[in-house]
Coordinates of C-alpha atoms and ligand atoms in Angstrom, one line a residue:
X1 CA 65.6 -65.8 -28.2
X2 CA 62.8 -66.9 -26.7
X3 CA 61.7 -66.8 -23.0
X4 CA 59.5 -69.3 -21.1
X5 CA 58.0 -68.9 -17.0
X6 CA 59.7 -71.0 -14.5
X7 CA 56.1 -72.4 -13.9
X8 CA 55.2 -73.4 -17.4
X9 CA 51.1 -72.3 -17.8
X10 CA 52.1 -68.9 -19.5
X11 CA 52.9 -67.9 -23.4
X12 CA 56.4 -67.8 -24.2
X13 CA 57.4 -64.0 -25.0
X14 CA 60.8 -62.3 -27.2
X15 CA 62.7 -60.2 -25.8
X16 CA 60.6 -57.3 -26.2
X17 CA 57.9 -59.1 -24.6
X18 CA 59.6 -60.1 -22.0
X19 CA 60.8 -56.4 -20.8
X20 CA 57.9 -55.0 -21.6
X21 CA 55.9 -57.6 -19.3
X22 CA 57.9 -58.6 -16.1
X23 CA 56.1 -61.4 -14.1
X24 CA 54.2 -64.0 -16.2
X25 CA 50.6 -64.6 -16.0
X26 CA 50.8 -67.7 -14.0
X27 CA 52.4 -66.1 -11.8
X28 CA 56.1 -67.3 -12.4
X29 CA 59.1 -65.9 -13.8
X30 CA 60.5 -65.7 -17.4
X31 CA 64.2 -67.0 -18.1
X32 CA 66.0 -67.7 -21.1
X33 CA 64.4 -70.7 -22.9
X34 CA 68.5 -71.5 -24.1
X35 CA 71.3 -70.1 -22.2
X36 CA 73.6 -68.9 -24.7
X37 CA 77.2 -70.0 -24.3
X38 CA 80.3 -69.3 -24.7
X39 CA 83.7 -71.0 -25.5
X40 CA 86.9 -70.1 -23.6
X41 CA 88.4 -69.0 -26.6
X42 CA 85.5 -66.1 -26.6
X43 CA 85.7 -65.5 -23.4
X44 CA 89.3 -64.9 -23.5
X45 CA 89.0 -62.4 -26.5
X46 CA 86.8 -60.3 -24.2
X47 CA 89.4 -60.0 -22.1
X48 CA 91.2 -56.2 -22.0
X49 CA 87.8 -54.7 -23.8
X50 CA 86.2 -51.8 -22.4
X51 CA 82.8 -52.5 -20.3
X52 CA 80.4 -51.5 -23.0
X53 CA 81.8 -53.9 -25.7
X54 CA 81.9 -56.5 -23.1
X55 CA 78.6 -55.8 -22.4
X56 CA 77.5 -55.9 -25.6
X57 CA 78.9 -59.2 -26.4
X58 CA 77.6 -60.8 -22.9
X59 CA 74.1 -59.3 -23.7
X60 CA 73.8 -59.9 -27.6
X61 CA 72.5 -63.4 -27.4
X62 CA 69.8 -62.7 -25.2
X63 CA 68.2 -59.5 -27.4
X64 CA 68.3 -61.9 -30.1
X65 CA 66.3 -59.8 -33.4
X66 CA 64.4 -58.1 -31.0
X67 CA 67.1 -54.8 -31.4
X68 CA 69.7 -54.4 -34.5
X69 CA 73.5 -53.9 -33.4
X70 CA 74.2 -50.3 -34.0
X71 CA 71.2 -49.7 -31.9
X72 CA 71.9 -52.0 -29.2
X73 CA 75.6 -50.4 -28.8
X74 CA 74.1 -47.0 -28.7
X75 CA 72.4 -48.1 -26.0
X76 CA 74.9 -49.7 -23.8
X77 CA 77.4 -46.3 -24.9
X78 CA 75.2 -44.0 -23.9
X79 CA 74.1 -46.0 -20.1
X80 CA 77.8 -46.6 -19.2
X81 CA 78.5 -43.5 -20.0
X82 CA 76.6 -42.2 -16.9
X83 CA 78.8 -43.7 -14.9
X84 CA 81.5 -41.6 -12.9
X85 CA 84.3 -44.2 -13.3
X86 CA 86.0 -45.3 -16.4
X87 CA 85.9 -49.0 -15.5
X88 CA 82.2 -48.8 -14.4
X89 CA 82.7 -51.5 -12.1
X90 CA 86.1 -51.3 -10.8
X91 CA 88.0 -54.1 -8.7
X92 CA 89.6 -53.4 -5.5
X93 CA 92.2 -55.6 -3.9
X94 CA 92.0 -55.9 -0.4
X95 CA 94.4 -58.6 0.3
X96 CA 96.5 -61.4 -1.5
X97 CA 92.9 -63.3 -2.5
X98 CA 90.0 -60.8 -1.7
X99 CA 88.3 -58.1 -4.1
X100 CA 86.6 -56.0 -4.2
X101 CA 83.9 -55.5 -7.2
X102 CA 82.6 -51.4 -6.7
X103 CA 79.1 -51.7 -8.3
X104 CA 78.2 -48.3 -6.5
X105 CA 80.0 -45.8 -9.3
X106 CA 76.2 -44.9 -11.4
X107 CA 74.3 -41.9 -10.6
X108 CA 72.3 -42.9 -7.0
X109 CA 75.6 -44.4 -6.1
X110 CA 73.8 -48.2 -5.7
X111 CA 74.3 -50.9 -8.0
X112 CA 71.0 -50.9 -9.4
X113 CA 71.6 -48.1 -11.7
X114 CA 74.0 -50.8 -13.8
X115 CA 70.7 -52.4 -14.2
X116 CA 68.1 -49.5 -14.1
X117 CA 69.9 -47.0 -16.5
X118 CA 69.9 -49.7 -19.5
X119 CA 66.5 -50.5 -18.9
X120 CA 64.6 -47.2 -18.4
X121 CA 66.8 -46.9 -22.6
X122 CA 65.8 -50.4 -23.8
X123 CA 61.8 -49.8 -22.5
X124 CA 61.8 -46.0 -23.8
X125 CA 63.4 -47.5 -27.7
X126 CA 60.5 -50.3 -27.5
X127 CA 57.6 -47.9 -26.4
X128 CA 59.0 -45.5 -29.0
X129 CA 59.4 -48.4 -32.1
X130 CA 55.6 -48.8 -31.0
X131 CA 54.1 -45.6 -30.6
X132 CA 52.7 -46.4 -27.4
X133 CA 53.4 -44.3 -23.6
X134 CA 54.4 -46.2 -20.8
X135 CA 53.8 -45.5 -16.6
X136 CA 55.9 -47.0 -14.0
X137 CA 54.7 -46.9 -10.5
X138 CA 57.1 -48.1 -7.5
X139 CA 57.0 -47.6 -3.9
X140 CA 60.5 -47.2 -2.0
X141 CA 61.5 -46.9 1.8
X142 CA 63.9 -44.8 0.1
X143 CA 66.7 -46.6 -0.5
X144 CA 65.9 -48.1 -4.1
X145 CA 63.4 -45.7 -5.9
X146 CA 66.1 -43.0 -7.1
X147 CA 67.7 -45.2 -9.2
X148 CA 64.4 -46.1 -11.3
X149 CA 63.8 -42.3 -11.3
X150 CA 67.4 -41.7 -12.9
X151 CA 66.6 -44.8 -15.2
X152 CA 63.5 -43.0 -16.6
X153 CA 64.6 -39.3 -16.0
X154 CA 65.6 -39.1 -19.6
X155 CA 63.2 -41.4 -21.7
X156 CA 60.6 -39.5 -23.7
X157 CA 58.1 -42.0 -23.7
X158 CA 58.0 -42.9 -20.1
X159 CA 56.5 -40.9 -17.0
X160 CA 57.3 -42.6 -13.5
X161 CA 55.2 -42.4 -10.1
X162 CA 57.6 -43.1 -7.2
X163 CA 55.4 -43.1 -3.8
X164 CA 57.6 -42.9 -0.7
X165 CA 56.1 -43.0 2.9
X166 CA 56.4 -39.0 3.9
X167 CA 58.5 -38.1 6.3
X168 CA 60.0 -41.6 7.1
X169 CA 62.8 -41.2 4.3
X170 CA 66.3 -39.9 5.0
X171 CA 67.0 -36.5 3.7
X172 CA 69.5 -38.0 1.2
X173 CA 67.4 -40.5 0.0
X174 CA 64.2 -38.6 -0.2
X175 CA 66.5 -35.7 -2.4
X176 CA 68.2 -38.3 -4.5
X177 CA 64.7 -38.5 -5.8
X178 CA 62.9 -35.4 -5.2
X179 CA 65.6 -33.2 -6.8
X180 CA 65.6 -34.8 -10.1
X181 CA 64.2 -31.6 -12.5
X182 CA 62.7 -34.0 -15.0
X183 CA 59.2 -33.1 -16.5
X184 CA 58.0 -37.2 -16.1
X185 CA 59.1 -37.9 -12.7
X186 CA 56.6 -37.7 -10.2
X187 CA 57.2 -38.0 -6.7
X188 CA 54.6 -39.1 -4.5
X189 CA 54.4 -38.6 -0.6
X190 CA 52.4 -40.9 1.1
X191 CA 50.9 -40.1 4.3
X192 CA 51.7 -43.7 5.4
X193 CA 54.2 -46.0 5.4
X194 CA 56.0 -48.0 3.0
X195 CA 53.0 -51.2 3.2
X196 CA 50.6 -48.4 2.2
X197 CA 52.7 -47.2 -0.9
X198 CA 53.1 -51.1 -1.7
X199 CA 49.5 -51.9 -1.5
X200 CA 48.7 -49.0 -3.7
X201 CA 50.9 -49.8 -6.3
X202 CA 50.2 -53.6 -6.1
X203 CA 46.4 -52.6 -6.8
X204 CA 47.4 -50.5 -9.7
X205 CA 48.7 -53.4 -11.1
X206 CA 45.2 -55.4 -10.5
X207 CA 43.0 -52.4 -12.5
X208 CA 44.7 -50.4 -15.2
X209 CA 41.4 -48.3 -15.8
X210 CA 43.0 -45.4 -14.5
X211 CA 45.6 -45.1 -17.0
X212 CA 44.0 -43.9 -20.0
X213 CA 45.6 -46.1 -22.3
X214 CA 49.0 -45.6 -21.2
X215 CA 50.9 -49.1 -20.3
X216 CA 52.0 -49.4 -16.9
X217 CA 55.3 -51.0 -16.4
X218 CA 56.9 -52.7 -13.5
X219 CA 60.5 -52.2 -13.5
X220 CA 61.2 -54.3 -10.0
X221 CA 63.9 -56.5 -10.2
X222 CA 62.0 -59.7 -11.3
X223 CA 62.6 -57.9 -14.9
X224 CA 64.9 -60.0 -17.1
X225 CA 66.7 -57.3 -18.6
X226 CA 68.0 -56.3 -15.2
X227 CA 69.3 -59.6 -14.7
X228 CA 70.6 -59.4 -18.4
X229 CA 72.7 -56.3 -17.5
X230 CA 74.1 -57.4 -14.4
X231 CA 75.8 -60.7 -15.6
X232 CA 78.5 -58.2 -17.5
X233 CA 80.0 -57.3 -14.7
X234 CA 80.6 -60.9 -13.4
X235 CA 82.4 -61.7 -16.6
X236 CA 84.0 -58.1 -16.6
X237 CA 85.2 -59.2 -13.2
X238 CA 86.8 -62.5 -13.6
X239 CA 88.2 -61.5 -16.6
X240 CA 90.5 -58.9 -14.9
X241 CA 91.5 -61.5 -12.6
X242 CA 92.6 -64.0 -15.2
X243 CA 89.2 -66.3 -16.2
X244 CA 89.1 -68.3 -18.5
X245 CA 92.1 -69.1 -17.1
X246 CA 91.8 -69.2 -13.7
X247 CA 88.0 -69.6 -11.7
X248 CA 87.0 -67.2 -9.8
X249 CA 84.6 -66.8 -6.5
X250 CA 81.7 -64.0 -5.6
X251 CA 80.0 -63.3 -2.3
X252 CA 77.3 -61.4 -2.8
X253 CA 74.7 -58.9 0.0
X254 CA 71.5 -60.8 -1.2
X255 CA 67.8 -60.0 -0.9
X256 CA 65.6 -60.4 -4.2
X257 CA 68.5 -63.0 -5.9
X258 CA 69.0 -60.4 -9.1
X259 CA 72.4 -59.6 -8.2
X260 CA 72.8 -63.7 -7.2
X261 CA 71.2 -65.2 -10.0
X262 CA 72.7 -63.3 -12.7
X263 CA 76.3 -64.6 -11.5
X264 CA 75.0 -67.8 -12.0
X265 CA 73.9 -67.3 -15.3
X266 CA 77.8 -65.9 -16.4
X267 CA 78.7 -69.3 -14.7
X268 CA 76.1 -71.3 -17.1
X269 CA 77.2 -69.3 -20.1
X270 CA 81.0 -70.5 -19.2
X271 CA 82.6 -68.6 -16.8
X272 CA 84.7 -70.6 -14.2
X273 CA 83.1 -69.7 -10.5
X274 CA 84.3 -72.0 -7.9
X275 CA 81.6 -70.9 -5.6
X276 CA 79.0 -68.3 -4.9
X277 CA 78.6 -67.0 -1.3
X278 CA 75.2 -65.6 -0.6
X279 CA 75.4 -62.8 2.1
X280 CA 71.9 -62.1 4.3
X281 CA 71.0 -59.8 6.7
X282 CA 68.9 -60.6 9.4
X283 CA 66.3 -61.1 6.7
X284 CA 67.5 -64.5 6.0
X285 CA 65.2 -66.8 4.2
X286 CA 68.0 -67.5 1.5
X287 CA 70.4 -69.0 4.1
X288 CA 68.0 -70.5 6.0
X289 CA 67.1 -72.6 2.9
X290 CA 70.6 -73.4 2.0
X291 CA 71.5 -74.4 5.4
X292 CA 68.5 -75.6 7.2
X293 CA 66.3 -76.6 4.5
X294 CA 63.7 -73.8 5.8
X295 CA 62.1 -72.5 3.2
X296 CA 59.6 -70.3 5.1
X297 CA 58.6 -66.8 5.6
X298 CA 59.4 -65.3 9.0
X299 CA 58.2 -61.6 10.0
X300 CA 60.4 -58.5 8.2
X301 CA 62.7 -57.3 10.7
X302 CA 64.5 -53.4 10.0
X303 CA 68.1 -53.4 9.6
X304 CA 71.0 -51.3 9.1
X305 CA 70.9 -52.7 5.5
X306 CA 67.9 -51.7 4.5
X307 CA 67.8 -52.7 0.7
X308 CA 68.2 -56.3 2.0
X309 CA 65.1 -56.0 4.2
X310 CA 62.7 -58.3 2.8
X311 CA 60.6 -61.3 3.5
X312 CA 60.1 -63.7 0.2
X313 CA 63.2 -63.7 -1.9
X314 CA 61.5 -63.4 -5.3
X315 CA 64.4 -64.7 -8.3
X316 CA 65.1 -67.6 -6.0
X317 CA 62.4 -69.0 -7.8
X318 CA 64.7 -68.8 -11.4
X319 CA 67.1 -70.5 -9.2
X320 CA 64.9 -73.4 -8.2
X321 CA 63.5 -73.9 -11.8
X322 CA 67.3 -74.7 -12.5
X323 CA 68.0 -76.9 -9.7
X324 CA 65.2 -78.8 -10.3
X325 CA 66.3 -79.3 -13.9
X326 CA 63.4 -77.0 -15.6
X327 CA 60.5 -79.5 -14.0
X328 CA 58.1 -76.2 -14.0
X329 CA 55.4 -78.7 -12.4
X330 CA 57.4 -79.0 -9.6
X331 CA 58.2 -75.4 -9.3
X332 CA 54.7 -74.3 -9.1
X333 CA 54.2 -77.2 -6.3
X334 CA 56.4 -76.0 -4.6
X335 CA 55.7 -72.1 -4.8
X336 CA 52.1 -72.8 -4.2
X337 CA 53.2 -74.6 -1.2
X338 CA 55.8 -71.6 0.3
X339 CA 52.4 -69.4 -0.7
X340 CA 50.8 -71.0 2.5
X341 CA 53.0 -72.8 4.8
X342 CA 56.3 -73.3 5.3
X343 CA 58.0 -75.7 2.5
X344 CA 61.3 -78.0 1.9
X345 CA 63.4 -78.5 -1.2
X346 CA 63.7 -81.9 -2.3
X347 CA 67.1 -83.7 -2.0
X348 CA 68.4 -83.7 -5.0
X349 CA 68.0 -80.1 -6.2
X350 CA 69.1 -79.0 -2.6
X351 CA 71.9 -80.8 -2.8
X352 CA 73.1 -79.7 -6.8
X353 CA 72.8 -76.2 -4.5
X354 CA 74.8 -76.9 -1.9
X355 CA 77.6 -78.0 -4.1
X356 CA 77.9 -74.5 -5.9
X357 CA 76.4 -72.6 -2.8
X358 CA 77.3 -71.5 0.6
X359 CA 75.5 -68.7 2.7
X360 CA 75.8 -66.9 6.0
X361 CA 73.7 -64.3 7.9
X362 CA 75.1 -61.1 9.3
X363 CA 73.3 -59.2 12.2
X364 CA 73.3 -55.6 12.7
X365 CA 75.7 -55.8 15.8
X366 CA 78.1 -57.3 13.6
X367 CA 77.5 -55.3 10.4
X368 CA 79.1 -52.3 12.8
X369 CA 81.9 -54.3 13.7
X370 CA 82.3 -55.6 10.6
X371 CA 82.7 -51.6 9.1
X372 CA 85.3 -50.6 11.5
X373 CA 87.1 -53.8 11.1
X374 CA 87.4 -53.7 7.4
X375 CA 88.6 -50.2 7.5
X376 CA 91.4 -51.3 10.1
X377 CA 92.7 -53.7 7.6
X378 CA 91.9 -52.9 4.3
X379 CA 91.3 -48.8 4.4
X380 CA 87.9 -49.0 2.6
X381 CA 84.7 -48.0 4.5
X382 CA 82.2 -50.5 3.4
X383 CA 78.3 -49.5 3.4
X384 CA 76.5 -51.9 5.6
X385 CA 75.1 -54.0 2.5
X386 CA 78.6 -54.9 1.3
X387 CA 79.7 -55.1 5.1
X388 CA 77.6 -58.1 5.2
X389 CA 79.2 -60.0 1.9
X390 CA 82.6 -58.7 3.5
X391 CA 81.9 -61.1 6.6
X392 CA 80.0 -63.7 4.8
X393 CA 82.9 -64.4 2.6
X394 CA 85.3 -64.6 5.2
X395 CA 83.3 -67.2 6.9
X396 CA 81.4 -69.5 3.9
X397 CA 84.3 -69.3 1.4
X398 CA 85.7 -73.1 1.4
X399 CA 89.3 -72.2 0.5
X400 CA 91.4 -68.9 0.0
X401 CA 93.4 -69.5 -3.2
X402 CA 90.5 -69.0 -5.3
X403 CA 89.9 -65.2 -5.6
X404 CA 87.1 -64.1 -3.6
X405 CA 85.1 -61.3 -5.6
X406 CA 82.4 -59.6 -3.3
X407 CA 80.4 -57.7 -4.3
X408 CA 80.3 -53.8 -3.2
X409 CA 76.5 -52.5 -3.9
X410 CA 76.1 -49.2 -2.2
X411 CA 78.4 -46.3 -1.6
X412 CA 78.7 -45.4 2.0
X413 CA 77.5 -42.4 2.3
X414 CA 74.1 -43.4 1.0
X415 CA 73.9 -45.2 4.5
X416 CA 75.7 -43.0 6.5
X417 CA 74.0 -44.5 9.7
X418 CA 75.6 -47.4 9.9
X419 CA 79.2 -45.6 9.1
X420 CA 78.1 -43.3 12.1
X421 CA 77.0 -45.9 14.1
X422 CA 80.3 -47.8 13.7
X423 CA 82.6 -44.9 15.4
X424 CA 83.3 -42.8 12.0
X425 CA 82.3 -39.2 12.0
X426 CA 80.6 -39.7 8.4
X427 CA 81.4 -40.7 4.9
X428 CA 81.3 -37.8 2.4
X429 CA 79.8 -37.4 -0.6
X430 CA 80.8 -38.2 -4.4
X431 CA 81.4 -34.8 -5.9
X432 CA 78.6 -35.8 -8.0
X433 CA 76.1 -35.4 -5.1
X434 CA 77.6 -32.2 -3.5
X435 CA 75.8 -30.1 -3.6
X436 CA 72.4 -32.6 -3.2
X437 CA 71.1 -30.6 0.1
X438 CA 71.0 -27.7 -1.5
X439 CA 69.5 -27.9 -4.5
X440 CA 65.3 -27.8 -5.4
X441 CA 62.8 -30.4 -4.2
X442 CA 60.2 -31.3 -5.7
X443 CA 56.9 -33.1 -4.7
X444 CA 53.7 -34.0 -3.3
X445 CA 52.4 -35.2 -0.6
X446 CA 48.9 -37.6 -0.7
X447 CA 46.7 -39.2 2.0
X448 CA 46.8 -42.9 1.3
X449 CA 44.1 -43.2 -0.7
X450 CA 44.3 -45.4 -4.0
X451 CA 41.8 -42.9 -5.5
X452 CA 43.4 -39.7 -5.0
X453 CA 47.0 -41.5 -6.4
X454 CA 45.2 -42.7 -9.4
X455 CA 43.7 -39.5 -10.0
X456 CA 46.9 -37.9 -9.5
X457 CA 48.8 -40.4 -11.6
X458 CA 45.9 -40.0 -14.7
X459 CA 46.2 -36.3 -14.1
X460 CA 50.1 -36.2 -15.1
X461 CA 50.8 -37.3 -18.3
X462 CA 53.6 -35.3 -20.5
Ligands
LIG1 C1 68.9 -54.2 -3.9 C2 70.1 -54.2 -3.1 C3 70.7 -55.4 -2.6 C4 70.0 -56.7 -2.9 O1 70.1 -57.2 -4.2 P1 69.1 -58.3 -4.8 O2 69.3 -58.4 -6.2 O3 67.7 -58.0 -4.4 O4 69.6 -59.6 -4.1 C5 71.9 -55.4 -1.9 N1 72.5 -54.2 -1.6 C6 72.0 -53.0 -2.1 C7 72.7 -51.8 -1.7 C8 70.8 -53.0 -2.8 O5 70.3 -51.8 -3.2

């Protein structure tokens, strides 16, 4: 399998390439250069098969020779594994045509970690098949950079920087990283905020100097193989509810299109989906594009669902390299365009959207109401992320005999704010995480200086 950018002026890569690479040169994304497909008849045999042999089906054709079988399975066993539920992704019904898909059941209770724990394996097998050592560097607000740390926590060739602004990071989030007793995980205070940690990192990116000859690695979720990993769990889903059979529907809380765009490539590799529903926050580029045509930046607002705060919605662009039928010359026009001023989709590929797409924003006022209402009716307590699909599929879905999947992406408790906020006295936590507050911290804290991180970064290696 090979892989090709969405704006067409960069080498084609394998699969190994491709995960060891993220972005492309010319500044685009990499995708599948054929989307493997598959027949009904396959699809139905999946059917009743545990997660990791679906997984390893759904994600075969994409690894193509880059990873033998036995390997690949041991993989997939050993990351599913991590997870606290037998199902890994269970589906909860919350009325006669709405489910609920619980992505939230991996080890920093977010659905990243579906994502995250295969890839911190697949990059640790590759950087171990080629005797090399690899560096990731991320900066968090704190509600994403546990679950690369648990990703890498275990991989031998791998030691991961994780700058978080200090002091500006709930004392759940900052312990779901900072208590991880793992000999390569570093974590980083900045004495900043989160655009300092950001800029740092992003200029790391620009000069590798510092690194010694170590490979640094950007595990953000423009890599492929996390959109690889979480197409499994669309299939997994519509399977238990009776695809290929029957078609399904997803809403899903949206911000960087991984979760998004991987549904829509199960849908291209044959899965019946009537309709996708993307969910926004106040942050809400996606929906204005889909509904207004607005394809513009507008200033980062904070919200009670943080992970969704952002201002570009960076897979989008896979998105728009398939609506506008693979025309990678028009892609980069049209990126280069949103790059300086607000931009427009043309007709056509708007329109091939619009057909499979619907959208709605959700504002913090209504994310609260939307928690206590949903635990009224249904006697779930949503986090505010899936609070917003919960709402956005009750108002974009166009009809209600297709089931509805949404897409749960965060345990509650790892937003307990919002649960607070909304009249509830708290939402506990997993048993997993008991005892989280109480156990050893570990970091340090830097001024926000790209020297002094470098230095620190070229003075830890295992
Ligand atoms: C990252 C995240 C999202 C947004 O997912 P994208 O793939 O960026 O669209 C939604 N909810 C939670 C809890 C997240 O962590």
């Amino acid at each position: 399998m090979r892989y090709i950018s969405t704006r067409g002026r960069a080498p084609a890569l394998d699969f190994e390439e491709v995960v060891l690479t993220g972005m492309a040169a010319d500044g685009g994304l990499y995708v599948p250069e054929q989307i493997p497909e598959f027949s009904p008849e396959a699809l139905a045999a999946m059917a009743g098969q545990p997660y990791a042999e679906v997984a390893f089906r759904v994600m075969r054709p994409f690894v193509g020779d880059a990873i033998d079988d036995a390997t690949f399975r041991r993989l997939i066993d050993a990351t599913y594994a991590s997870f606290k539920h037998d199902a890994v992704t269970p589906l909860k019904q919350l009325d006669s045509s709405h489910f609920l898909l619980e992505l939230f059941h991996g080890p920093t209770l977010a659905f990243k970690d579906v994502a995250l724990q295969l890839l911190g394996r697949l990059l640790d097998h590759f950087l171990a098949r080629r005797g090399e050592r690899g560096v990731i560097m991320g900066a968090t607000s704190g509600d994403t950079g546990s679950a690369a740390i648990e990703g890498c926590r275990h991989c031998d060739n791998l030691d991961i920087f994780i700058l978080h602004p200090h002091e500006r990071v709930s004392a759940v989030q900052r312990r779901q990283m900072t208590t991880v007793p793992a000999a390569n995980v570093h974590n980083i205070a900045i004495e900043g905020d989160f655009d300092d940690a950001q800029a740092m990192v992003k200029a790391s990116f620009a000069d590798q100097g510092f690194l010694q000859g170590r490979r640094l690695i950007a595990v953000n979720s423009i890599n492929w193989a996390r959109i690889m990993a979480q197409i499994v769990y669309y299939v997994y889903a519509a399977l238990a509810l009776g695809a290929p059979h029957r078609a399904v529907s997803f809403t899903v809380p949206s911000a960087n299109f991984g979760n998004l765009f991987a549904g829509y490539m199960a849908r291209r590799m044959g899965l019946p989906v009537r309709q996708f529903v993307i969910a926004t926050n106040a942050n809400d580029i996606l929906h204005r594009t889909l509904s207004a045509n607005d394809f513009s930046r507008r200033e980062l607002k904070a919200t009670l669902a943080p992970s969704m705060d952002i201002v570009v919605s960076s897979n989008f662009e896979r998105l728009l390299f398939e609506a506008y039928d693979r025309d990678a010359a028009a892609v980069d026009a049209l990126m280069s365009r949103f790059q300086h001023e607000p931009a427009a989709l043309a007709e056509a590929p708007l329109a091939k959207l619009r057909a499979l797409f619907a959208s709605h924003s959700v504002d913090d006022d209504t994310i609260i109401a939307v928690i206590r209402e949903a635990f009224g009716r249904t006697g779930e307590l949503l986090d505010p992320h899936t609070a917003t699909g919960y709402r956005a599929a009750e108002r974009a879905r166009t009809d209600t005999v297709t089931p509805m999947i949404t897409l749960a992406t965060a345990h509650p408790a790892k937003f307990e704010d919002a649960v607070v906020r909304a009249g509830f006295k708290g939402a506990p936590l997993p048993d997993a995480l008991q005892d989280l507050l109480s156990r050893p911290e570990r970091y340090d804290v830097l001024p926000a200086e790209l020297a002094a991180v470098q230095q620190y970064v070229a003075d830890h290696r295992r």
